[in-house]
Amino acid sequence: MCCAKSSNCAGPAALERHEGGGAIARSEHWRRRQPLLMQCITKCRRTAEPRRRTSKYLHNSYRVRSFGLSRKQKMMDEDHRDPGNGGEASAKGKGRSGHWEKAKQEVTPKINKYRYTEIEYDNDIRILKILKGGKDDPLMCMLFPSALPSSEPRSKYKSYPYIALSYFWGIDDPIHPVEMFHDTGVRDGMAVVQLATGRKFYIRKNLDAALRQFRHPNRDVDIWVDALCINQSDVIEKKAQVSRMHEIYSEAQEVVVWLGEGNEETRKTFELLRSILNLERLDQLIKDKSKHEQWMLIVKLMKLPWFSRRWVIQELALARHATVRWGDQSMPWEQFADAIALFMTRHDEIKAYLEKPKKFSDKKDPNAHLGLMEPRALGANTLVDATTNLFRRSDDGGRIQHRLVNLEVLVSSIFLAFEASEPRDTIYAVLSLAKDTMPRPKSKGRAPWMEDTKHYAVVNFMKAAFGGAVSIYKYFNSVSLAPEVSGPPDPYSVSLDDRIAPDYEKSLMDVCADFMEYCVETSESLDILCRHWAPMQKRLTKRQKLQLKIEGREEKKEHMPTWIPSIEGHVYGEPLGVFEGRKNADSLVGGVERQYQQHYRASKGLPPEVTFGKSKEKTTDDEDIEDHPSSQTSEADEGEPTGSDTRAEKLPRPRLNKFDGTLHVKGFKLDTIVRLSGRVLNGVIPHEAFEYAGWPKKSKDSTYPEDAPERLWRTLVADRGPDGTNAPTWYRRACRECLNHTNTNGDLNTNEFKDLGLDDTPRTMKLFLERVRGVVWCRKFFLTGITRTEKRAKHYGLAPSGARENDIICILFGCSVPVVLRESMEQPGRFEFIGECYVHGQMDGEFLSLHPDIPPHPYKGVQGFTLI
């Protein structure tokens, strides 16, 4: 089979246009694409060999010279193109030409002809009018400006009603055309346009399907779609409009959730959802084990790409009224959410039906059974919980009255199941949902001298002079540092801390470091160091990778310091990792259920003393500007809407990093790791873990104590029960029972108990092992230095999977758990941050209690560590 379907193949149809002296061959665009085309031709030449042998017209047709085709090929191609030649050659040529024309469309970037009309993007938005049409008619649309309700008094436009679309962009190339027209002035009626004035605009497949589904045969439809209503290539406009997304979705008449084109299962899935809403019917469905396959319909629904998008959280949570649409099926969001929530109340029973594959081949199919994933961690379930529990709404269920959760918790705990194609959106996409990022009234207790603009400059000088020390900001945490300005500025942008305000020109490291500095200041805690949340760097498309290879360049990845914890260390790794099962242990610093009520107090609740290292070079000032055409499309936005090239914007030159990658923290060294077990892989605890705690090695002559060692059973559960509560005393008995079931090597396979079934394993053992698996998964057991006065080691506990012998265990002021550090070989005196750890007997401030002479904050004379 030829590579015509490859996204990188242009095929012979493109060769027809590549003739020496041709207009395209002379163009800059063609010269840029030529290496890619030559590579595609080589591939076609290999895969099309059988076809060449059977057709005299294709003999030698793939001989390519450096500046064109052979004369013979040129003549044959002309025969194929000219319908007047007739005969078999013409017919076959036409079929081949259509085949390769399709391939050429897939590899050649589409160039949008539509040019945006400027708007006051701080006040206004664009609305897309889908012109009426039949099912198979070409898509025709018109963009027109509209004011937002909050800015209508200062806008020259009225505010018009619209529907807002929430959908999955997709990763395919935008090759589906829309005929775009400029504003005709028609609002309430049907727009009449002149077809000759239309301009092509290319969109992706999923959006094309959505617009066609929403198009009405008899009237125009007004809708807001980010890919079309925002000039994606205008950085300044995009930044301004993104900062108003919360208002765009909250002011929409309705938010429509588009799950994608339907299939043969769509109708059955929505019928099942409606059945679940009947509580009696739900019980009947659960008892009917003969129809358990139907539950996979809901599992597949919950795995649709829309439920993994990070922006959908804001789009849906802020909606006053929302509807879910999948193909031609629809359901109000309230009913959809209730159905998913009811499904989750019975997920343990449903999971028991679906957990074991029936056939060997089922193991290769992620949809074959539910046991490959944890439904509670899926984005769909998280989204249902979030829209219900993140806010307090008005009595009619419409507008949000109170936000209940802080930004740190949203980013680092709740919404880890959602991914963003733009890594910076990990933070920016949830700003409008946090209680600490919304507009606050001016503080009444503000010092009088702060009102003066002159003193405002002094404050900024103080902030810069102290190099980023968090303590300098504490006084100003609850007050605005901005001077009074004239006019009615947007309250959202004015009150938002500069460190977390959307800025897509900042490096990813700066975005993450600014967020962490903000979190440390607002929470007065260093626990953010132990929560794995930081996004992966943006992946290049196949086209971009191929282009780098052709140009002989390597992909450059931004260096991230070890103290910015990557999401790879999260329980399920990357957002979509939940489909593959657990990868890492639960975080010791706790999840979302208790917010800032910490599980441990290793540093006795003392505040942190930290300094985020700043680059010595100054970042670009606002005055450092250059002409930059807004039509320039960045590599990240390849294939997205192009903007107007009729004007130039003033944009900052590329800025140097604000942070230098160092973090100085104060604390104490507790001990040094001298022995480590292997990792706990897939729930199998190695025998070293038990031996380090004093449990006898398994042998014929071994005698075992009646009770499990205290530090063994407490370490296995990190001395806590579920949700950070105190460990139940019966854990000791459950642990002792489990130790009777180690294998011949002395290892304990926790999966064996899990697979025995609900009826064969005591419930207490299942609860105990569930907690153990969450604590020890992929961690290592360790021992520290041996004392002279006693045979056993000083400390025993759990370390991160990346820990090594001779790593040091430290207690940092402001961090609720001990951490593991490693001195850098390249930079002696500086340390890499390895991760959090559990040290038995040192989790509640015992070490600091033995040192009452510790000076008060800022801990003068106390040892510090510079992390890199």
PDB file of C-alpha atoms in Angstrom, residues 409-614:
ATOM      1  CA  VAL A 409      -5.192  22.766  45.511  1.00  0.00           C
ATOM      2  CA  LEU A 410      -6.881  23.097  42.116  1.00  0.00           C
ATOM      3  CA  VAL A 411      -3.618  22.889  40.181  1.00  0.00           C
ATOM      4  CA  SER A 412      -1.651  20.401  42.264  1.00  0.00           C
ATOM      5  CA  SER A 413      -4.409  18.016  43.364  1.00  0.00           C
ATOM      6  CA  ILE A 414      -7.921  18.236  41.951  1.00  0.00           C
ATOM      7  CA  PHE A 415      -7.384  18.710  38.238  1.00  0.00           C
ATOM      8  CA  LEU A 416      -4.368  16.492  37.560  1.00  0.00           C
ATOM      9  CA  ALA A 417      -6.526  14.238  35.374  1.00  0.00           C
ATOM     10  CA  PHE A 418      -6.852  17.017  32.786  1.00  0.00           C
ATOM     11  CA  GLU A 419      -4.217  17.840  30.205  1.00  0.00           C
ATOM     12  CA  ALA A 420      -3.490  21.000  28.266  1.00  0.00           C
ATOM     13  CA  SER A 421      -1.835  21.174  24.852  1.00  0.00           C
ATOM     14  CA  GLU A 422      -0.231  24.425  26.044  1.00  0.00           C
ATOM     15  CA  PRO A 423       1.654  23.552  29.287  1.00  0.00           C
ATOM     16  CA  ARG A 424       1.153  27.041  30.746  1.00  0.00           C
ATOM     17  CA  ASP A 425      -2.596  26.440  30.710  1.00  0.00           C
ATOM     18  CA  THR A 426      -2.096  23.977  33.547  1.00  0.00           C
ATOM     19  CA  ILE A 427      -2.358  27.099  35.706  1.00  0.00           C
ATOM     20  CA  TYR A 428      -4.089  29.650  33.499  1.00  0.00           C
ATOM     21  CA  ALA A 429      -7.082  27.422  32.692  1.00  0.00           C
ATOM     22  CA  VAL A 430      -8.282  27.283  36.321  1.00  0.00           C
ATOM     23  CA  LEU A 431      -7.560  30.829  37.526  1.00  0.00           C
ATOM     24  CA  SER A 432     -11.202  31.844  37.423  1.00  0.00           C
ATOM     25  CA  LEU A 433     -12.222  28.881  39.608  1.00  0.00           C
ATOM     26  CA  ALA A 434     -10.018  29.592  42.637  1.00  0.00           C
ATOM     27  CA  LYS A 435     -11.190  31.595  45.622  1.00  0.00           C
ATOM     28  CA  ASP A 436      -7.840  33.399  46.002  1.00  0.00           C
ATOM     29  CA  THR A 437      -7.613  34.681  42.404  1.00  0.00           C
ATOM     30  CA  MET A 438     -10.923  36.488  42.071  1.00  0.00           C
ATOM     31  CA  PRO A 439     -11.410  40.247  42.513  1.00  0.00           C
ATOM     32  CA  ARG A 440     -11.300  41.455  46.100  1.00  0.00           C
ATOM     33  CA  PRO A 441     -12.340  44.837  47.439  1.00  0.00           C
ATOM     34  CA  LYS A 442      -9.646  47.255  48.361  1.00  0.00           C
ATOM     35  CA  SER A 443      -8.314  46.625  51.840  1.00  0.00           C
ATOM     36  CA  LYS A 444      -9.593  49.101  54.426  1.00  0.00           C
ATOM     37  CA  GLY A 445      -6.510  48.591  56.546  1.00  0.00           C
ATOM     38  CA  ARG A 446      -4.110  49.698  53.837  1.00  0.00           C
ATOM     39  CA  ALA A 447      -1.327  51.924  55.074  1.00  0.00           C
ATOM     40  CA  PRO A 448      -1.771  55.586  54.006  1.00  0.00           C
ATOM     41  CA  TRP A 449       1.710  55.811  52.526  1.00  0.00           C
ATOM     42  CA  MET A 450       0.819  52.977  50.134  1.00  0.00           C
ATOM     43  CA  GLU A 451      -1.720  55.196  48.376  1.00  0.00           C
ATOM     44  CA  ASP A 452       0.987  57.391  46.953  1.00  0.00           C
ATOM     45  CA  THR A 453       2.384  56.380  43.561  1.00  0.00           C
ATOM     46  CA  LYS A 454       5.843  57.527  44.609  1.00  0.00           C
ATOM     47  CA  HIS A 455       5.838  55.063  47.496  1.00  0.00           C
ATOM     48  CA  TYR A 456       4.495  52.374  45.194  1.00  0.00           C
ATOM     49  CA  ALA A 457       7.754  52.702  43.244  1.00  0.00           C
ATOM     50  CA  VAL A 458       9.679  52.326  46.518  1.00  0.00           C
ATOM     51  CA  VAL A 459       7.856  49.080  47.217  1.00  0.00           C
ATOM     52  CA  ASN A 460       8.799  47.738  43.799  1.00  0.00           C
ATOM     53  CA  PHE A 461      12.423  48.708  44.447  1.00  0.00           C
ATOM     54  CA  MET A 462      12.341  46.846  47.785  1.00  0.00           C
ATOM     55  CA  LYS A 463      10.934  43.760  46.123  1.00  0.00           C
ATOM     56  CA  ALA A 464      13.679  43.759  43.492  1.00  0.00           C
ATOM     57  CA  ALA A 465      16.469  44.548  45.929  1.00  0.00           C
ATOM     58  CA  PHE A 466      15.705  41.606  48.197  1.00  0.00           C
ATOM     59  CA  GLY A 467      16.067  39.085  45.382  1.00  0.00           C
ATOM     60  CA  GLY A 468      12.749  37.305  45.698  1.00  0.00           C
ATOM     61  CA  ALA A 469      12.728  36.446  49.398  1.00  0.00           C
ATOM     62  CA  VAL A 470       9.229  35.304  50.235  1.00  0.00           C
ATOM     63  CA  SER A 471       9.220  37.090  53.581  1.00  0.00           C
ATOM     64  CA  ILE A 472       9.285  40.508  51.875  1.00  0.00           C
ATOM     65  CA  TYR A 473       5.866  39.818  50.383  1.00  0.00           C
ATOM     66  CA  LYS A 474       4.028  38.689  53.484  1.00  0.00           C
ATOM     67  CA  TYR A 475       2.954  42.145  54.557  1.00  0.00           C
ATOM     68  CA  PHE A 476       1.511  42.833  51.135  1.00  0.00           C
ATOM     69  CA  ASN A 477      -0.303  39.523  50.704  1.00  0.00           C
ATOM     70  CA  SER A 478      -3.755  40.909  51.432  1.00  0.00           C
ATOM     71  CA  VAL A 479      -3.418  44.328  49.791  1.00  0.00           C
ATOM     72  CA  SER A 480      -3.073  45.514  46.236  1.00  0.00           C
ATOM     73  CA  LEU A 481       0.222  47.194  45.317  1.00  0.00           C
ATOM     74  CA  ALA A 482      -1.162  48.841  42.203  1.00  0.00           C
ATOM     75  CA  PRO A 483      -1.542  52.637  42.326  1.00  0.00           C
ATOM     76  CA  GLU A 484      -4.870  54.256  41.614  1.00  0.00           C
ATOM     77  CA  VAL A 485      -5.620  54.578  37.918  1.00  0.00           C
ATOM     78  CA  SER A 486      -8.218  56.581  36.099  1.00  0.00           C
ATOM     79  CA  GLY A 487     -11.054  54.998  34.175  1.00  0.00           C
ATOM     80  CA  PRO A 488     -12.877  51.742  34.842  1.00  0.00           C
ATOM     81  CA  PRO A 489     -10.221  49.009  34.534  1.00  0.00           C
ATOM     82  CA  ASP A 490     -11.188  45.362  34.399  1.00  0.00           C
ATOM     83  CA  PRO A 491     -11.309  44.254  38.052  1.00  0.00           C
ATOM     84  CA  TYR A 492     -10.173  40.724  37.181  1.00  0.00           C
ATOM     85  CA  SER A 493      -6.920  41.788  35.561  1.00  0.00           C
ATOM     86  CA  VAL A 494      -6.179  44.471  38.154  1.00  0.00           C
ATOM     87  CA  SER A 495      -6.531  42.256  41.202  1.00  0.00           C
ATOM     88  CA  LEU A 496      -4.768  39.178  39.817  1.00  0.00           C
ATOM     89  CA  ASP A 497      -1.234  38.647  41.094  1.00  0.00           C
ATOM     90  CA  ASP A 498       1.299  39.328  38.337  1.00  0.00           C
ATOM     91  CA  ARG A 499       3.050  36.046  39.059  1.00  0.00           C
ATOM     92  CA  ILE A 500       0.044  33.980  37.991  1.00  0.00           C
ATOM     93  CA  ALA A 501      -1.509  36.304  35.394  1.00  0.00           C
ATOM     94  CA  PRO A 502      -1.681  34.690  31.932  1.00  0.00           C
ATOM     95  CA  ASP A 503       1.501  35.400  29.987  1.00  0.00           C
ATOM     96  CA  TYR A 504       2.323  33.039  27.126  1.00  0.00           C
ATOM     97  CA  GLU A 505       5.666  34.703  26.457  1.00  0.00           C
ATOM     98  CA  LYS A 506       7.121  33.535  29.767  1.00  0.00           C
ATOM     99  CA  SER A 507       9.243  30.416  29.769  1.00  0.00           C
ATOM    100  CA  LEU A 508       7.659  27.305  31.256  1.00  0.00           C
ATOM    101  CA  MET A 509      10.179  27.366  34.105  1.00  0.00           C
ATOM    102  CA  ASP A 510       9.244  30.942  34.976  1.00  0.00           C
ATOM    103  CA  VAL A 511       5.528  30.110  34.892  1.00  0.00           C
ATOM    104  CA  CYS A 512       6.034  27.159  37.254  1.00  0.00           C
ATOM    105  CA  ALA A 513       8.438  28.979  39.572  1.00  0.00           C
ATOM    106  CA  ASP A 514       6.158  32.027  39.802  1.00  0.00           C
ATOM    107  CA  PHE A 515       3.260  29.738  40.686  1.00  0.00           C
ATOM    108  CA  MET A 516       5.313  27.975  43.375  1.00  0.00           C
ATOM    109  CA  GLU A 517       6.477  31.266  44.853  1.00  0.00           C
ATOM    110  CA  TYR A 518       2.864  32.401  44.961  1.00  0.00           C
ATOM    111  CA  CYS A 519       1.809  29.142  46.667  1.00  0.00           C
ATOM    112  CA  VAL A 520       4.583  29.273  49.267  1.00  0.00           C
ATOM    113  CA  GLU A 521       3.635  32.822  50.134  1.00  0.00           C
ATOM    114  CA  THR A 522      -0.126  32.286  50.381  1.00  0.00           C
ATOM    115  CA  SER A 523       0.013  28.954  52.227  1.00  0.00           C
ATOM    116  CA  GLU A 524       3.166  29.635  54.285  1.00  0.00           C
ATOM    117  CA  SER A 525       4.176  26.071  53.508  1.00  0.00           C
ATOM    118  CA  LEU A 526       6.710  24.231  51.327  1.00  0.00           C
ATOM    119  CA  ASP A 527       4.419  21.262  50.689  1.00  0.00           C
ATOM    120  CA  ILE A 528       4.040  22.332  47.068  1.00  0.00           C
ATOM    121  CA  LEU A 529       7.572  20.900  46.597  1.00  0.00           C
ATOM    122  CA  CYS A 530       6.157  17.428  47.244  1.00  0.00           C
ATOM    123  CA  ARG A 531       3.053  17.573  45.047  1.00  0.00           C
ATOM    124  CA  HIS A 532       3.710  16.321  41.531  1.00  0.00           C
ATOM    125  CA  TRP A 533       1.840  18.698  39.256  1.00  0.00           C
ATOM    126  CA  ALA A 534       4.216  20.470  36.838  1.00  0.00           C
ATOM    127  CA  PRO A 535       3.253  19.841  33.188  1.00  0.00           C
ATOM    128  CA  MET A 536       5.377  18.089  30.623  1.00  0.00           C
ATOM    129  CA  GLN A 537       6.937  20.283  27.970  1.00  0.00           C
ATOM    130  CA  LYS A 538       5.005  20.661  24.753  1.00  0.00           C
ATOM    131  CA  ARG A 539       5.459  17.760  22.363  1.00  0.00           C
ATOM    132  CA  LEU A 540       6.373  18.476  18.777  1.00  0.00           C
ATOM    133  CA  THR A 541       4.084  17.282  16.018  1.00  0.00           C
ATOM    134  CA  LYS A 542       5.313  14.712  13.501  1.00  0.00           C
ATOM    135  CA  ARG A 543       5.606  17.482  10.948  1.00  0.00           C
ATOM    136  CA  GLN A 544       7.783  19.574  13.271  1.00  0.00           C
ATOM    137  CA  LYS A 545      10.025  16.612  14.160  1.00  0.00           C
ATOM    138  CA  LEU A 546      10.483  15.759  10.507  1.00  0.00           C
ATOM    139  CA  GLN A 547      11.333  19.353   9.670  1.00  0.00           C
ATOM    140  CA  LEU A 548      13.989  19.408  12.408  1.00  0.00           C
ATOM    141  CA  LYS A 549      15.459  16.188  11.048  1.00  0.00           C
ATOM    142  CA  ILE A 550      15.582  17.562   7.512  1.00  0.00           C
ATOM    143  CA  GLU A 551      17.285  20.733   8.727  1.00  0.00           C
ATOM    144  CA  GLY A 552      19.765  18.734  10.825  1.00  0.00           C
ATOM    145  CA  ARG A 553      18.676  20.353  14.080  1.00  0.00           C
ATOM    146  CA  GLU A 554      17.889  18.714  17.413  1.00  0.00           C
ATOM    147  CA  GLU A 555      14.840  19.333  19.546  1.00  0.00           C
ATOM    148  CA  LYS A 556      15.693  21.718  22.384  1.00  0.00           C
ATOM    149  CA  LYS A 557      14.069  21.041  25.726  1.00  0.00           C
ATOM    150  CA  GLU A 558      13.917  23.622  28.461  1.00  0.00           C
ATOM    151  CA  HIS A 559      15.824  22.694  31.596  1.00  0.00           C
ATOM    152  CA  MET A 560      13.614  22.372  34.664  1.00  0.00           C
ATOM    153  CA  PRO A 561      15.098  22.387  38.186  1.00  0.00           C
ATOM    154  CA  THR A 562      14.538  19.325  40.369  1.00  0.00           C
ATOM    155  CA  TRP A 563      12.477  21.306  42.898  1.00  0.00           C
ATOM    156  CA  ILE A 564       9.684  21.823  40.344  1.00  0.00           C
ATOM    157  CA  PRO A 565       7.904  18.460  40.750  1.00  0.00           C
ATOM    158  CA  SER A 566       6.902  16.923  37.416  1.00  0.00           C
ATOM    159  CA  ILE A 567       3.492  15.324  37.003  1.00  0.00           C
ATOM    160  CA  GLU A 568       5.323  12.128  36.016  1.00  0.00           C
ATOM    161  CA  GLY A 569       5.681  11.447  39.742  1.00  0.00           C
ATOM    162  CA  HIS A 570       1.913  11.654  40.298  1.00  0.00           C
ATOM    163  CA  VAL A 571      -0.099   8.548  41.179  1.00  0.00           C
ATOM    164  CA  TYR A 572      -1.028   7.932  37.544  1.00  0.00           C
ATOM    165  CA  GLY A 573       1.818   9.839  35.915  1.00  0.00           C
ATOM    166  CA  GLU A 574       0.611  11.947  33.013  1.00  0.00           C
ATOM    167  CA  PRO A 575      -3.093  12.897  32.820  1.00  0.00           C
ATOM    168  CA  LEU A 576      -4.038  10.010  30.527  1.00  0.00           C
ATOM    169  CA  GLY A 577      -2.057   7.539  32.636  1.00  0.00           C
ATOM    170  CA  VAL A 578      -5.194   6.722  34.614  1.00  0.00           C
ATOM    171  CA  PHE A 579      -6.192   4.449  31.722  1.00  0.00           C
ATOM    172  CA  GLU A 580      -3.127   2.293  32.435  1.00  0.00           C
ATOM    173  CA  GLY A 581      -3.377   2.089  36.237  1.00  0.00           C
ATOM    174  CA  ARG A 582      -1.316   3.219  39.213  1.00  0.00           C
ATOM    175  CA  LYS A 583       2.320   4.187  38.615  1.00  0.00           C
ATOM    176  CA  ASN A 584       3.342   5.826  41.905  1.00  0.00           C
ATOM    177  CA  ALA A 585       2.362   6.044  45.567  1.00  0.00           C
ATOM    178  CA  ASP A 586       0.025   8.645  47.008  1.00  0.00           C
ATOM    179  CA  SER A 587       1.583  11.897  48.155  1.00  0.00           C
ATOM    180  CA  LEU A 588       2.457  12.008  51.844  1.00  0.00           C
ATOM    181  CA  VAL A 589       1.547  15.680  52.142  1.00  0.00           C
ATOM    182  CA  GLY A 590      -2.084  14.835  51.457  1.00  0.00           C
ATOM    183  CA  GLY A 591      -4.606  15.469  48.764  1.00  0.00           C
ATOM    184  CA  VAL A 592      -7.594  17.727  48.410  1.00  0.00           C
ATOM    185  CA  GLU A 593      -9.841  16.384  51.093  1.00  0.00           C
ATOM    186  CA  ARG A 594      -8.312  18.461  53.900  1.00  0.00           C
ATOM    187  CA  GLN A 595      -6.693  21.301  51.914  1.00  0.00           C
ATOM    188  CA  TYR A 596      -4.248  23.009  54.285  1.00  0.00           C
ATOM    189  CA  GLN A 597      -4.887  20.660  57.226  1.00  0.00           C
ATOM    190  CA  GLN A 598      -1.594  18.809  56.959  1.00  0.00           C
ATOM    191  CA  HIS A 599      -1.290  15.083  57.646  1.00  0.00           C
ATOM    192  CA  TYR A 600       2.089  15.469  59.369  1.00  0.00           C
ATOM    193  CA  ARG A 601       4.057  18.119  61.262  1.00  0.00           C
ATOM    194  CA  ALA A 602       7.694  17.147  60.755  1.00  0.00           C
ATOM    195  CA  SER A 603       8.732  20.830  61.036  1.00  0.00           C
ATOM    196  CA  LYS A 604       6.261  21.508  63.888  1.00  0.00           C
ATOM    197  CA  GLY A 605       4.305  23.978  61.796  1.00  0.00           C
ATOM    198  CA  LEU A 606       7.172  26.498  61.648  1.00  0.00           C
ATOM    199  CA  PRO A 607       6.991  28.906  58.677  1.00  0.00           C
ATOM    200  CA  PRO A 608       9.387  28.525  55.740  1.00  0.00           C
ATOM    201  CA  GLU A 609      12.381  30.700  55.023  1.00  0.00           C
ATOM    202  CA  VAL A 610      13.069  30.458  51.311  1.00  0.00           C
ATOM    203  CA  THR A 611      14.558  32.515  48.515  1.00  0.00           C
ATOM    204  CA  PHE A 612      13.768  31.909  44.872  1.00  0.00           C
ATOM    205  CA  GLY A 613      16.935  32.694  42.946  1.00  0.00           C
ATOM    206  CA  LYS A 614      16.473  35.391  40.300  1.00  0.00           C
TER     207      LYS A 614
END
